[in-house]
Structures are given as C-alpha cells and as structure tokens.
C-alpha cells in the first residue's frame, strides 16, 4: 500500500505528522504557546509551536498550510487574559474562540485523533462504511 501511495504522490508519502500548530498573535506570548501545547500533549494530541520569541502569525499560517497541518491554535493577548484561545480549521477555513479548558474537546470534536489511535479510527471508519 505504501508503495502505491509513493507512486501516486511522486515518490513520498506526504502526510502531516502534526495535527495542530500552536501560534500567537502578539508580542511576548511564548509561555502562552508553551502552555497551550502542553495541554494538547497531555491529551496525546500531536502539536508543536515555534520556539522563536515573536514569530509572525502570517508566516506561521503559511508554514501550517505548506505542511498540510489541519488545525492551528492561536494565543492572542486578549484571549490569554481571559483564558481563551482561537481554534482555526485550515481545511474548512473556519475559526472560533474557545476556553482553554474546552480546547481538547473542541479539537476532538473536529476529528483530531490522539497519537497512537490512528489505527483505531481507520478501523472504525472502515466498519461504519460497511454498514
């Protein structure tokens, strides 16, 4: 199966290994990005963040699109004060503001699967398509 995919996609299997890119809109939000990423890691969601002090959001979005990362979590200055963040679905081109306490539930509701559970999701999808 992998060989067939390599042939169809020109030599490599292009699949993102990161489900969520955590970014920020504003200055000095590295700690907030780290906190949000830890919330995702604790829920076994594959996520990463830029270790630069103040990366530009425009470049972060471009990075996520080029790497086909389906979701972004964005920490903003106002949202951080309120304990909220933005969840951006790059495929559906939607964005919503959620409480950090609801972040994992929101992403799982959008189809983000915990690391190591991909096989189970494929199996469930295959079973449901046979019914």
GROMACS .gro file of C-alpha atoms in nm:
model
  131
    1UNK     CA    1   0.000   0.000   0.000
    2UNK     CA    2   0.282   0.242   0.085
    3UNK     CA    3   0.448   0.169  -0.247
    4UNK     CA    4   0.128   0.256  -0.432
    5UNK     CA    5   0.099   0.583  -0.238
    6UNK     CA    6   0.460   0.673  -0.317
    7UNK     CA    7   0.394   0.621  -0.687
    8UNK     CA    8   0.073   0.826  -0.680
    9UNK     CA    9   0.232   1.115  -0.488
   10UNK     CA   10   0.559   1.135  -0.675
   11UNK     CA   11   0.798   0.945  -0.452
   12UNK     CA   12   0.698   1.037  -0.100
   13UNK     CA   13   0.401   0.988   0.126
   14UNK     CA   14   0.302   1.343   0.216
   15UNK     CA   15   0.111   1.318   0.539
   16UNK     CA   16   0.140   1.566   0.821
   17UNK     CA   17   0.274   1.416   1.140
   18UNK     CA   18   0.148   1.715   1.338
   19UNK     CA   19  -0.224   1.770   1.389
   20UNK     CA   20  -0.205   2.116   1.550
   21UNK     CA   21   0.032   2.410   1.515
   22UNK     CA   22   0.020   2.643   1.814
   23UNK     CA   23   0.088   3.006   1.721
   24UNK     CA   24   0.038   3.350   1.870
   25UNK     CA   25  -0.085   3.690   1.763
   26UNK     CA   26   0.103   3.949   1.962
   27UNK     CA   27   0.427   4.008   2.146
   28UNK     CA   28   0.585   3.801   2.425
   29UNK     CA   29   0.342   3.507   2.414
   30UNK     CA   30   0.597   3.224   2.406
   31UNK     CA   31   0.491   3.099   2.752
   32UNK     CA   32   0.126   3.101   2.644
   33UNK     CA   33   0.212   2.896   2.332
   34UNK     CA   34   0.404   2.653   2.552
   35UNK     CA   35   0.111   2.619   2.796
   36UNK     CA   36  -0.138   2.552   2.515
   37UNK     CA   37   0.096   2.297   2.358
   38UNK     CA   38   0.134   2.119   2.693
   39UNK     CA   39  -0.245   2.096   2.725
   40UNK     CA   40  -0.252   1.924   2.385
   41UNK     CA   41   0.044   1.699   2.464
   42UNK     CA   42  -0.118   1.591   2.791
   43UNK     CA   43  -0.419   1.479   2.582
   44UNK     CA   44  -0.185   1.288   2.343
   45UNK     CA   45  -0.258   1.529   2.057
   46UNK     CA   46   0.033   1.580   1.820
   47UNK     CA   47   0.118   1.950   1.839
   48UNK     CA   48   0.412   2.184   1.803
   49UNK     CA   49   0.496   2.551   1.843
   50UNK     CA   50   0.762   2.789   1.718
   51UNK     CA   51   1.039   2.847   1.969
   52UNK     CA   52   1.104   3.197   1.834
   53UNK     CA   53   1.016   3.472   2.078
   54UNK     CA   54   0.778   3.664   1.847
   55UNK     CA   55   0.708   3.476   1.522
   56UNK     CA   56   0.481   3.650   1.273
   57UNK     CA   57   0.135   3.492   1.252
   58UNK     CA   58   0.133   3.529   0.874
   59UNK     CA   59   0.442   3.307   0.848
   60UNK     CA   60   0.301   3.058   1.098
   61UNK     CA   61  -0.016   3.019   0.887
   62UNK     CA   62   0.192   2.979   0.571
   63UNK     CA   63   0.403   2.714   0.747
   64UNK     CA   64   0.092   2.520   0.855
   65UNK     CA   65  -0.060   2.534   0.506
   66UNK     CA   66   0.261   2.421   0.334
   67UNK     CA   67   0.300   2.130   0.575
   68UNK     CA   68  -0.072   2.043   0.547
   69UNK     CA   69  -0.127   2.077   0.922
   70UNK     CA   70  -0.508   2.081   0.952
   71UNK     CA   71  -0.551   2.292   1.269
   72UNK     CA   72  -0.398   2.590   1.442
   73UNK     CA   73  -0.447   2.706   1.797
   74UNK     CA   74  -0.375   3.077   1.830
   75UNK     CA   75  -0.297   3.257   2.154
   76UNK     CA   76  -0.375   3.627   2.146
   77UNK     CA   77  -0.305   3.892   2.409
   78UNK     CA   78  -0.672   3.946   2.496
   79UNK     CA   79  -0.759   3.576   2.476
   80UNK     CA   80  -0.469   3.487   2.709
   81UNK     CA   81  -0.601   3.729   2.972
   82UNK     CA   82  -0.946   3.565   2.950
   83UNK     CA   83  -0.820   3.203   2.950
   84UNK     CA   84  -0.928   3.153   2.589
   85UNK     CA   85  -0.768   3.076   2.255
   86UNK     CA   86  -0.870   3.058   1.891
   87UNK     CA   87  -0.905   2.729   1.704
   88UNK     CA   88  -0.852   2.766   1.331
   89UNK     CA   89  -0.958   2.483   1.098
   90UNK     CA   90  -0.738   2.538   0.794
   91UNK     CA   91  -0.926   2.291   0.574
   92UNK     CA   92  -1.274   2.428   0.645
   93UNK     CA   93  -1.139   2.785   0.673
   94UNK     CA   94  -1.323   2.847   0.999
   95UNK     CA   95  -1.217   2.999   1.329
   96UNK     CA   96  -1.374   3.001   1.674
   97UNK     CA   97  -1.274   3.124   2.018
   98UNK     CA   98  -1.288   2.861   2.294
   99UNK     CA   99  -1.195   2.834   2.661
  100UNK     CA  100  -0.861   2.664   2.713
  101UNK     CA  101  -1.045   2.409   2.931
  102UNK     CA  102  -1.256   2.314   2.624
  103UNK     CA  103  -0.965   2.309   2.376
  104UNK     CA  104  -0.912   1.931   2.367
  105UNK     CA  105  -1.284   1.859   2.347
  106UNK     CA  106  -1.322   2.110   2.062
  107UNK     CA  107  -1.034   1.962   1.861
  108UNK     CA  108  -1.153   1.605   1.915
  109UNK     CA  109  -1.497   1.713   1.801
  110UNK     CA  110  -1.337   1.835   1.478
  111UNK     CA  111  -1.172   1.498   1.417
  112UNK     CA  112  -0.829   1.532   1.579
  113UNK     CA  113  -0.724   1.186   1.694
  114UNK     CA  114  -0.486   1.126   1.987
  115UNK     CA  115  -0.142   0.998   1.886
  116UNK     CA  116  -0.137   0.621   1.859
  117UNK     CA  117  -0.511   0.595   1.792
  118UNK     CA  118  -0.499   0.645   1.416
  119UNK     CA  119  -0.536   0.272   1.352
  120UNK     CA  120  -0.847   0.257   1.571
  121UNK     CA  121  -1.003   0.549   1.382
  122UNK     CA  122  -0.930   0.386   1.045
  123UNK     CA  123  -1.085   0.064   1.172
  124UNK     CA  124  -1.396   0.245   1.296
  125UNK     CA  125  -1.429   0.431   0.966
  126UNK     CA  126  -1.397   0.107   0.770
  127UNK     CA  127  -1.656  -0.064   0.988
  128UNK     CA  128  -1.903   0.221   0.958
  129UNK     CA  129  -1.868   0.229   0.578
  130UNK     CA  130  -1.956  -0.143   0.560
  131UNK     CA  131  -2.291  -0.092   0.734
   0.00000   0.00000   0.00000
